[in-house]
XYZ file of C-alpha atoms in Angstrom:
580
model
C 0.709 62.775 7.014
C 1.335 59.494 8.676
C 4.402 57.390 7.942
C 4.118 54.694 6.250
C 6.244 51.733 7.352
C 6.864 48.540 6.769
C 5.079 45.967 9.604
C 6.272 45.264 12.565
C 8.104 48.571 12.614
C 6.226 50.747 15.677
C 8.233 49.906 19.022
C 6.417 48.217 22.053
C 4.660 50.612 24.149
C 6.363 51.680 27.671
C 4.983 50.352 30.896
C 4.176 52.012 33.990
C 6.278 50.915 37.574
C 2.519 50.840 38.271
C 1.496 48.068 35.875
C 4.561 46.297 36.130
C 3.938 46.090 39.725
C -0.027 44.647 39.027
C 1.958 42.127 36.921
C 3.881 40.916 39.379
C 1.110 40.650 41.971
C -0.777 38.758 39.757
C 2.018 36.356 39.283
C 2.171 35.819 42.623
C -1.791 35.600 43.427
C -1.570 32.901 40.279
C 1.245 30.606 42.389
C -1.206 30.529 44.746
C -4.041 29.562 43.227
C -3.997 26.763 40.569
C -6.739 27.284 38.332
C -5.748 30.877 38.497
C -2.480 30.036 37.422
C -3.444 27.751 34.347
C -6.542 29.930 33.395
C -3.704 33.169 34.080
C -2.853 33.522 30.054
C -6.790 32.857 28.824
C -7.552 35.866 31.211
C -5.048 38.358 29.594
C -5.861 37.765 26.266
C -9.722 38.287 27.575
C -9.049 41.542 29.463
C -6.925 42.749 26.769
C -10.027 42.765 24.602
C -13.178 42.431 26.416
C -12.107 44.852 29.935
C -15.668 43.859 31.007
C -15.589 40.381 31.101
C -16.592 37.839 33.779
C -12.890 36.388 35.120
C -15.194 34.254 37.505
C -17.201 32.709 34.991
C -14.305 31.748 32.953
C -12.598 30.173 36.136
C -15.603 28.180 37.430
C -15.811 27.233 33.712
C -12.169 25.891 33.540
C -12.613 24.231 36.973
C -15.561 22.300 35.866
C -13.948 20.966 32.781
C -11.057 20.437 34.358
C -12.903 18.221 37.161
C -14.714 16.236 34.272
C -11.630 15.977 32.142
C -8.887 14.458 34.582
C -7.703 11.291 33.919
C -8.339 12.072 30.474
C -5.235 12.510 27.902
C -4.800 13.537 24.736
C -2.797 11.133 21.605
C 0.008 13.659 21.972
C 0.242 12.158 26.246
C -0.978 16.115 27.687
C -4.225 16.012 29.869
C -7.057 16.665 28.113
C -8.225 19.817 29.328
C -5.138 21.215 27.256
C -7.712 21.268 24.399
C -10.829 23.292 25.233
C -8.152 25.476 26.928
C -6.118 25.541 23.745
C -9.361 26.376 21.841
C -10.950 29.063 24.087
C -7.241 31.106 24.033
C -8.046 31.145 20.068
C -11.169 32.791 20.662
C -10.280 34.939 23.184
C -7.156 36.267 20.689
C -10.179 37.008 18.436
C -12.095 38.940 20.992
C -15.089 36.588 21.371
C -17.400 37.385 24.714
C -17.240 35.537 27.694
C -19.823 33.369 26.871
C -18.410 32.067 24.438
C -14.878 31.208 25.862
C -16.844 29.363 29.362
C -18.614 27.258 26.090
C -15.561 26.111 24.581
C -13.742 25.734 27.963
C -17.186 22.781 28.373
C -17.322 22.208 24.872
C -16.649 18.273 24.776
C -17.824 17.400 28.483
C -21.245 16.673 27.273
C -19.112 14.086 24.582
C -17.125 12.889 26.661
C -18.172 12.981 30.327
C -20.632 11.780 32.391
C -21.581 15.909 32.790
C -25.336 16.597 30.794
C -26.672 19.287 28.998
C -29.119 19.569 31.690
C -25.973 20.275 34.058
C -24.413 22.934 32.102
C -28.182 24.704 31.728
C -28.415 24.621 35.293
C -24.583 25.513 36.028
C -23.870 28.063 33.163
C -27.416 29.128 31.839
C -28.893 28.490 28.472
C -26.497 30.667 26.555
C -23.729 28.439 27.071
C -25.940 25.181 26.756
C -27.042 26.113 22.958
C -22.982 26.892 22.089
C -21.928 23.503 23.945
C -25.305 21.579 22.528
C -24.170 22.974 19.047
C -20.741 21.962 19.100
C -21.691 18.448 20.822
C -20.858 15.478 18.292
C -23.826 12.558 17.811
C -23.115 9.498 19.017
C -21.448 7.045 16.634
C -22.554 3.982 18.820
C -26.222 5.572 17.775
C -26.458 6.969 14.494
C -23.889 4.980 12.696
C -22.564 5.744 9.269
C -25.555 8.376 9.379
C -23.233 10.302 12.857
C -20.829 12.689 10.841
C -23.684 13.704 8.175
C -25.881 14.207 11.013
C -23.573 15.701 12.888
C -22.782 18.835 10.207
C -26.241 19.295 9.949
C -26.736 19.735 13.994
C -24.065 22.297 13.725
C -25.871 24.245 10.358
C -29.312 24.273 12.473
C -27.639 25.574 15.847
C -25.193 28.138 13.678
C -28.617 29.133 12.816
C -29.781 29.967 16.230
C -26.185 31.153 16.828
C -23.458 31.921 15.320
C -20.815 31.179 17.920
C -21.393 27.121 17.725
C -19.742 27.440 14.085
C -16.790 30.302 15.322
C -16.314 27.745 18.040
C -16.058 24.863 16.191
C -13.361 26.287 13.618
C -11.166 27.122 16.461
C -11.611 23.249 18.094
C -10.619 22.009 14.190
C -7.945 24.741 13.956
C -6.392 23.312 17.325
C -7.124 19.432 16.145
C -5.182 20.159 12.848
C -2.317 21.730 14.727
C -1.909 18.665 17.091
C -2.245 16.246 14.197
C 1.037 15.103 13.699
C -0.382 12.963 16.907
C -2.641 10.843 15.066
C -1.839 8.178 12.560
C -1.103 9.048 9.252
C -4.576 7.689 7.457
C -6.426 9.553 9.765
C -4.379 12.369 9.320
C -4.812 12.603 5.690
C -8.901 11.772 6.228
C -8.851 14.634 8.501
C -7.290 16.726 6.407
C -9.581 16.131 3.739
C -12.943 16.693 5.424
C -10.942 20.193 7.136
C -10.752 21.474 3.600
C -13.978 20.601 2.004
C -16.383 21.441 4.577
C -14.477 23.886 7.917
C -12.594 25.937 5.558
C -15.205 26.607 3.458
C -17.445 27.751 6.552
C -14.423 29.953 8.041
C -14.202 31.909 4.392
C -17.720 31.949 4.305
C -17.817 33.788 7.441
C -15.168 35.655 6.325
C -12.347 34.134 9.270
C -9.277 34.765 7.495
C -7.232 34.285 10.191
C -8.534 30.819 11.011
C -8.734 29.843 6.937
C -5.221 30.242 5.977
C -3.898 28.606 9.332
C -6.077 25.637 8.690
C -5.286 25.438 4.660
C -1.940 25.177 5.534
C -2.079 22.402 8.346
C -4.520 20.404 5.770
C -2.386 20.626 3.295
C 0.967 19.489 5.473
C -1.269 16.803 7.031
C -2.734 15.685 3.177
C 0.537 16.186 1.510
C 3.623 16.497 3.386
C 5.949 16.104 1.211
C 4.510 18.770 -1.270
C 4.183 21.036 1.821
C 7.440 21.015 2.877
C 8.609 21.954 -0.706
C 6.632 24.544 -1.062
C 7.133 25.934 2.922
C 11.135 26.048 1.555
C 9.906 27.306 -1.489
C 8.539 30.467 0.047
C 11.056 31.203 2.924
C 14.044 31.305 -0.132
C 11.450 33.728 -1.840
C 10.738 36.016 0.813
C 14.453 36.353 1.842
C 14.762 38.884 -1.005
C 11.594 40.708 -0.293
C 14.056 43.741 1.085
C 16.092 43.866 -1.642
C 13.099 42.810 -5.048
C 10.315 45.376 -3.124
C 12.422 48.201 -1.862
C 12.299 50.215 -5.082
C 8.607 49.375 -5.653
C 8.014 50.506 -1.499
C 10.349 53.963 -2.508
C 7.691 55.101 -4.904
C 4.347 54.142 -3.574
C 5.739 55.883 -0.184
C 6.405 59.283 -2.934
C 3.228 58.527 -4.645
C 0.984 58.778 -1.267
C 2.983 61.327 0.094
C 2.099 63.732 -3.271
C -1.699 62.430 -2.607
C -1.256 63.600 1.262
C -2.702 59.823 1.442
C -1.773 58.542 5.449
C -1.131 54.889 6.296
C 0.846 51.792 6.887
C 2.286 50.113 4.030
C 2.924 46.374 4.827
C 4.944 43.178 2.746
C 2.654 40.513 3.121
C 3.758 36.743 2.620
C 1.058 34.473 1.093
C 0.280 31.554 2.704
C 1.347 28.063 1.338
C -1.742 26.712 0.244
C -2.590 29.848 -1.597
C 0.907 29.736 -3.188
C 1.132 25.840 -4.011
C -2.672 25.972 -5.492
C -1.712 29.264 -7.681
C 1.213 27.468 -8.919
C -0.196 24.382 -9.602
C 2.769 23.019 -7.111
C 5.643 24.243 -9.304
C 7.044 26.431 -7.280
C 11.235 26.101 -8.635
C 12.340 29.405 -9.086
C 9.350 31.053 -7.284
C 10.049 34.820 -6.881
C 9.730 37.204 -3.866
C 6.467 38.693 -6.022
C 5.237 35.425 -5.979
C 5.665 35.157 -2.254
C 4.556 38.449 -0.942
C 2.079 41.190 -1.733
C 1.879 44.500 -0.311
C -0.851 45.555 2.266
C -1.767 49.518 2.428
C -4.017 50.549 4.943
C -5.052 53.946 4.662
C -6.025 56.414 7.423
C -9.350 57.850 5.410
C -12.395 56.921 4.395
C -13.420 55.074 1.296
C -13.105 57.735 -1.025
C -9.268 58.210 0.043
C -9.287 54.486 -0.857
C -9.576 55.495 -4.356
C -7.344 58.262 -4.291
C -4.596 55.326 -2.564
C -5.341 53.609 -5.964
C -4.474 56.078 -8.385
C -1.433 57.105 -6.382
C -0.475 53.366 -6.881
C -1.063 53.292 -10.531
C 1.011 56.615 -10.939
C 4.118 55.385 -9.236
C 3.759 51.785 -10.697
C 2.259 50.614 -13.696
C -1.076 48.700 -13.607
C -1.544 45.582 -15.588
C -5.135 46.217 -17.254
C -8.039 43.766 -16.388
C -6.184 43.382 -12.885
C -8.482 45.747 -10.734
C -10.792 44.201 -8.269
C -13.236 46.626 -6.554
C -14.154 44.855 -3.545
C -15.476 48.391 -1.547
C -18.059 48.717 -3.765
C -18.900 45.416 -4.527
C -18.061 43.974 -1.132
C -17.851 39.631 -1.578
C -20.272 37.671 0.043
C -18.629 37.781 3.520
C -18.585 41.731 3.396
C -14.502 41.443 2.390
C -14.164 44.793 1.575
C -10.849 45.904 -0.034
C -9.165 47.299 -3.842
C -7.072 45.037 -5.277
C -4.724 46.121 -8.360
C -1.698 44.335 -10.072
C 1.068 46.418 -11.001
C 4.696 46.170 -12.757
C 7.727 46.668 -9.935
C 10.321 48.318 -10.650
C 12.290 44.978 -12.012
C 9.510 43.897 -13.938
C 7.660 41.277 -12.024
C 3.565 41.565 -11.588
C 3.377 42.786 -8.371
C -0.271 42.466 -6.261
C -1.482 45.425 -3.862
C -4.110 45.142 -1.618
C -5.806 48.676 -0.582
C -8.046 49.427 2.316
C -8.885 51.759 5.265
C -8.883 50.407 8.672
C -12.425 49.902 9.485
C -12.376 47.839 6.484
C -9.513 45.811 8.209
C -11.636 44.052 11.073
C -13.798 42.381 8.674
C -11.066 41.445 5.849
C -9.235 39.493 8.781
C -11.758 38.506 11.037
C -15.485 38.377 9.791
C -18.419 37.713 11.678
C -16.274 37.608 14.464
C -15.792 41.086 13.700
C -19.376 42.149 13.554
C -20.200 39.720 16.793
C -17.639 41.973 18.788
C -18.557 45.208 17.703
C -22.707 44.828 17.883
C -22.925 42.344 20.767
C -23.481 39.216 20.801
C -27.252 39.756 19.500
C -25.487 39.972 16.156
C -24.913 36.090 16.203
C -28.545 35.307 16.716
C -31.095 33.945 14.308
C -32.711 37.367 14.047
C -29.491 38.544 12.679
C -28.773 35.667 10.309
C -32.109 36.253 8.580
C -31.698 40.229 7.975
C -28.405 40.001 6.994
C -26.576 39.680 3.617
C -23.372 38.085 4.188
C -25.334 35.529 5.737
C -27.726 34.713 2.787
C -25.851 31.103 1.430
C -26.641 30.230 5.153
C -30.077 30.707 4.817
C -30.756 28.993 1.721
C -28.700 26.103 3.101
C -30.976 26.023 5.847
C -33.637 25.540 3.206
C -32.661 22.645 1.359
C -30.465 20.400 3.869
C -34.155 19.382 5.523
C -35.188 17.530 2.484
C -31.459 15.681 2.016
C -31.169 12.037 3.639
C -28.233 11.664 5.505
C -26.351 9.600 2.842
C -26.936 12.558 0.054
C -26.134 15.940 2.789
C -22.334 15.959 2.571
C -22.317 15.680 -0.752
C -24.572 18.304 -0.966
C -22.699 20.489 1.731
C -19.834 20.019 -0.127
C -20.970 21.203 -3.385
C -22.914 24.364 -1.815
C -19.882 25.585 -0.298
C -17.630 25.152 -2.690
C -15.073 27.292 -3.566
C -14.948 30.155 -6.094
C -17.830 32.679 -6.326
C -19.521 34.614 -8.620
C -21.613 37.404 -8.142
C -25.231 38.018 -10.354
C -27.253 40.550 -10.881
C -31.189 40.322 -10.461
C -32.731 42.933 -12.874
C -33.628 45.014 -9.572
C -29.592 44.981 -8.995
C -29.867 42.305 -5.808
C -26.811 40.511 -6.104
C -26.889 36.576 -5.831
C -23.809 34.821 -5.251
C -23.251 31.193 -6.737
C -20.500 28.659 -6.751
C -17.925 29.206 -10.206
C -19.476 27.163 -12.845
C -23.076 27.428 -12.025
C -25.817 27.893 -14.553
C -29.220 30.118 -14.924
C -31.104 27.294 -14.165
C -29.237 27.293 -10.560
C -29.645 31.313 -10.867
C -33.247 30.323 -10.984
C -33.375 28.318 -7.809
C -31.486 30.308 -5.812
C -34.275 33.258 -6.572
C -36.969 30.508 -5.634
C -37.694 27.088 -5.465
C -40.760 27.888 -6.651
C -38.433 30.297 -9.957
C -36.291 27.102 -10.268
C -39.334 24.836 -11.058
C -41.368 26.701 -13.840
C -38.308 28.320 -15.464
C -37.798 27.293 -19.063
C -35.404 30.123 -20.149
C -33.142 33.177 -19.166
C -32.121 36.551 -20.571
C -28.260 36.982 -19.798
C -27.384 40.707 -20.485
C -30.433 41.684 -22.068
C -29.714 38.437 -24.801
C -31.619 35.023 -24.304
C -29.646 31.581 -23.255
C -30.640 28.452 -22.309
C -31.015 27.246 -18.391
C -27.791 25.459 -19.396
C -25.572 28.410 -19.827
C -23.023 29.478 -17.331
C -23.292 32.860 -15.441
C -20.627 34.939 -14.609
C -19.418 37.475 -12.371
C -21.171 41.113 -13.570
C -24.055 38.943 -15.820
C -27.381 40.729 -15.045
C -29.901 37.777 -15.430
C -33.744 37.367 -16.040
C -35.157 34.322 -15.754
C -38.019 33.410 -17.759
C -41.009 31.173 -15.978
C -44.326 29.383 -17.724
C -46.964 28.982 -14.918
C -47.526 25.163 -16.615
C -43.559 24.730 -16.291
C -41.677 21.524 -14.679
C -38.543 20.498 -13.548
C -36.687 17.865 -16.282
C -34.982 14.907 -15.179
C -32.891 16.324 -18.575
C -31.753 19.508 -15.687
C -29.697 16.760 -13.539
C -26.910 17.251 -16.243
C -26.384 20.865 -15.865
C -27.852 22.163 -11.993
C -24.828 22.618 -10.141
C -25.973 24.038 -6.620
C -27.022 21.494 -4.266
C -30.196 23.656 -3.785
C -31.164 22.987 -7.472
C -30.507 19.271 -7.537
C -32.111 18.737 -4.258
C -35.499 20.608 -5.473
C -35.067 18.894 -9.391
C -34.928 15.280 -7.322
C -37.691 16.101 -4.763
C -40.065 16.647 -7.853
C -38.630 13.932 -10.090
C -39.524 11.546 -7.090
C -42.938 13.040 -6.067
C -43.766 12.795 -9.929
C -42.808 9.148 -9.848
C -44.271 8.530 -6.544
C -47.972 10.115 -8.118
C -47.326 8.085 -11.392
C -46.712 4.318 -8.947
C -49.989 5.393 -6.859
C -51.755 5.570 -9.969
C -50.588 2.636 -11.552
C -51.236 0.633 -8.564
C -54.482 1.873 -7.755
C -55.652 1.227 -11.470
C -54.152 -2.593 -11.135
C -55.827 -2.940 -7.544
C -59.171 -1.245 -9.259
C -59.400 -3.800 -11.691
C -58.786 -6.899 -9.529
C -61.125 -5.825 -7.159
C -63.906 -5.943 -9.673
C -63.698 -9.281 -10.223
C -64.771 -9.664 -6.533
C -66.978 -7.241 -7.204
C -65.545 -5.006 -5.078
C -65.566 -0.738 -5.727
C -62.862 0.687 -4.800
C -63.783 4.197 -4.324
C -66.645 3.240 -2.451
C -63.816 1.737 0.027
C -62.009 5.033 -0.227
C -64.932 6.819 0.718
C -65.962 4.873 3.197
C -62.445 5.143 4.685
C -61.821 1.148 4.274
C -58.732 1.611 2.232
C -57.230 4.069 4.859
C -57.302 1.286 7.248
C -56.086 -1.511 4.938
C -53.128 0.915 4.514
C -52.550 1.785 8.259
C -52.684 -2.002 8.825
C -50.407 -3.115 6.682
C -48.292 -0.131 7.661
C -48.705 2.312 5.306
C -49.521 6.703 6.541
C -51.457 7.234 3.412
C -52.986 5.134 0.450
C -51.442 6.427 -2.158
C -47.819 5.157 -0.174
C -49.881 1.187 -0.323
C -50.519 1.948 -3.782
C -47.414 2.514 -5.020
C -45.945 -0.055 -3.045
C -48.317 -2.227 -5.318
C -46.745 -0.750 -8.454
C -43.324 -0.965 -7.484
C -43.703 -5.024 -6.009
C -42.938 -4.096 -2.354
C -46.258 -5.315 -2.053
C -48.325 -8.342 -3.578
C -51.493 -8.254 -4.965
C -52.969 -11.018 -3.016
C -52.245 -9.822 0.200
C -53.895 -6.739 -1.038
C -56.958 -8.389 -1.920
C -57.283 -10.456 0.997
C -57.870 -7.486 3.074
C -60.609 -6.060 0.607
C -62.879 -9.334 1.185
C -66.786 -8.543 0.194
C -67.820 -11.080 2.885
């Protein structure tokens, strides 16, 4: 059986007089050579997990945005090219290719240089101009107020086509939050903000832990530093007795697994703020080392010794019923794939263990990022996004945010990925996964638009409810359709998802776009007879097209209900339908 220690417990492995004396080479070669030498820490963390990759690349990369950058500095007084440096040594910890790293090394030269997108094509290939297009900002000067909507949905479309523009953007806002404190405090806090309702979400929907709970908790110090540094002192007096409140509780799972012939590592685990402060509502006095910390167990099996890990836990501590999670066989949306159980320690405090194998580990900590590095980078295409079902909120935001005006998509964004999810059943067992407090009618949509419209009913567990009624995780639901069915202005009041209100508007106003056009054709109808005038002889004879087109108008039915609605006058109306 394998030990099972605490973290951080296995000594650092020997090195050869051999390597050492690479090292040192190296280090010399780097003195030499400048961009070597700043590039020299990127290109460890690269070899160390991609052996393969191009050095080159990544060199003529930094040199070129290095060259485009200087002159340039940062609010905190460093040269700019401390950034996309900063960022590509984040994605290079995560294993990312080499593509990716040259992309974020260019990422804001298109931005902010005189450098094209044409340029990088022609310099780097179209790999790495799609990541840097992706991750290029719209010009304010431009677009106006309409630039940061605008801008998110740029980066949705070309996450769409690739993956890597969104992994690459977290890591530039993960390096923006962490050089903050630079900034003035009202942009700090607006920064903040927009980190936590729209990045964060995108990181946990790709399942980036590692980037999520580093960028919760610079938000939250940046949004509310006062409450962050209570909590930060909070938990460091908490986990200071970690040794002494989990030792008893670490005795007997270590028996427990030991009985089961169960191999592992056992690890304490310290929350991070965010998670700790939201639990707690922010009262955090007193906050115990249980509170703090949970404990980690990664098992050297498969997922049936998973299982076995669990009832060895509940044999040596004492579950807390209704406390079981089974994320292996009901993996979350982002493939998270873990047990979790809450148990009594040995002094009586609820106690949280977190159980899985480690090929399960990858994804719980990294995501995607995980699946990008093992499969290639063909994983991150838009082939890839369509087949797979992690990635299924990401399609059907790709189908609504086309229909959104710029002024309605944050919103919109916002509310789609917001956070807390709960996983439906389809009656053929698909599972559907929709925001906490969502309804059958949004149920409905997210089968089909198409669902959505006609529904006029559901059966939740076998039992009928009302489109109103709110689903919940493990609710098997059936929605019920009439082919004569229509959305209800009445549906506003309940439709949560931004899918469902975006389709419910899109009718409402096509409805009272046909109901204008008809008004004002009927007005227009009967002041043309009194100038004896038939209209759909002029619609037939294609006069009223071009009495639209020249007032400005694609289609007749658009001059008619201008007509209803007062954008436009009768009497200039008639004056282009003269008999003479």
């Amino acid at each position: 059986m394998t030990t099972l220690n605490p973290a951080g417990s296995p000594g650092a492995a020997r090195r050869s007089p051999l390597d050492l004396l690479r090292r040192r080479e190296a280090a010399r070669a780097a003195a030499r050579d400048p961009v070597r030498s700043a590039v020299a820490p990127l290109l460890v963390a690269h070899r160390a997990a991609c052996p393969a990759g191009d050095e080159s690349e990544l060199l003529r990369g930094y040199e070129v945005a290095e060259r485009l950058h200087r002159g340039q500095l940062r609010k905190s007084g460093a040269p700019y090219i401390t950034h996309p440096l900063a960022v590509a040594m984040i994605l290079a910890g995560m294993g990312m290719d080499t593509t990716t790293l040259v992309a974020a090394l260019l990422h804001d030269t298109v931005e902010d240089t005189p450098y094209t997108l044409g340029e990088v094509r022609a310099d780097f290939g179209e790999e790495v101009a799609v990541l840097v297009d992706g991750v290029t900002k719209l010009d304010g000067e431009r677009w106006g107020e309409r630039a940061e909507a605008e801008t998110f949905r740029k980066i949705v479309l070309a996450a769409a086509a690739d993956l890597r523009v969104l992994v690459i953007k977290l890591a530039d806002r993960l390096h923006n939050l962490r050089t903050l404190r630079y900034q003035p405090p009202h942009k700090r806090a607006r920064y903040a903000t927009a980190s936590l309702e729209l990045l964060v979400p995108f990181a946990e929907r790709l399942g980036i832990h590692v980037l999520k709970r580093e960028m919760d908790d610079l938000a939250f110090a940046a949004r509310a530093p006062e409450e962050h540094a209570f909590a930060e002192a909070a938990v460091r007096v908490a986990l200071r007795g970690t040794g002494t409140a989990l030792g008893p509780a670490l005795t007997r799972l270590r028996s427990a697994l030991g009985e089961q012939r169960v191999g592992g590592r056992l690890e304490i685990r310290p929350r991070h703020l965010y998670a700790v402060h939201q639990e707690r509502g922010g009262d955090l006095a007193g906050l115990r080392p249980c509170e703090a910390a949970r404990l980690l167990l990664l098992i050297d099996g498969d997922d049936q010794d998973c299982y076995v890990a669990l009832g060895a836990v509940h044999a040596a501590l004492h579950p807390i019923p209704g406390h079981v999670k089974d994320f292996i066989a009901l993996p979350k949306f982002n493939m998270y794939q873990s047990l979790h159980t809450r148990v009594i320690s040995p002094d009586g405090d609820p106690l949280d263990v977190i159980i899985r194998n480690r090929a399960m580990h990858p994804v719980a900590e990294y995501g995607i990022v995980a699946h990008i590095r093992d499969a290639g980078n063909g994983v991150a295409t838009a082939d890839a996004v369509a087949g797979r079902r992690d990635l299924v909120w990401l399609s059907r935001l790709l189908a609504w945010q086309s229909d959104v005006p710029s002024a309605e998509f944050l919103a919109g964004l916002r509310a789609d990925l917001a956070s807390g999810n709960v996983a439906v059943f389809t009656t053929a067992g698909e599972i559907v996964m929709l925001p906490a407090g969502a309804t059958a009618l949004d149920f409905a949509y997210a089968l089909a638009a198409e669902t959505g419209g006609r529904s006029i009913g559901a059966l939740v567990n076998g039992r009928l409810a009302p489109l109103s009624a709110e689903v919940r995780s493990g609710n098997v639901v059936e929605i019920l359709t009439d082919p004569d069915g229509a959305p209800s202005e009445d549906w506003l009041a309940f439709a949560v998802t931004a899918p469902a209100r975006v389709h419910i508007q899109q009718w409402i106003a096509d409805r009272r776009a046909e109901e204008n056009a008809t008004a004002g054709r009927t007005r227009l109808v009967r002041a043309l007879a009194g100038k004896r005038v038939d209209l759909l002889t002029a619609e037939a004879h294609g006069d009223s097209l071009a009495v639209a087109r020249d007032l400005g108008y694609a289609e007749i039915d658009h001059m008619y209900a201008a007509l209803s609605t007062g954008a436009l006058t009768l009497d200039t109306l008639l004056s282009r339908f003269d008999p003479a």
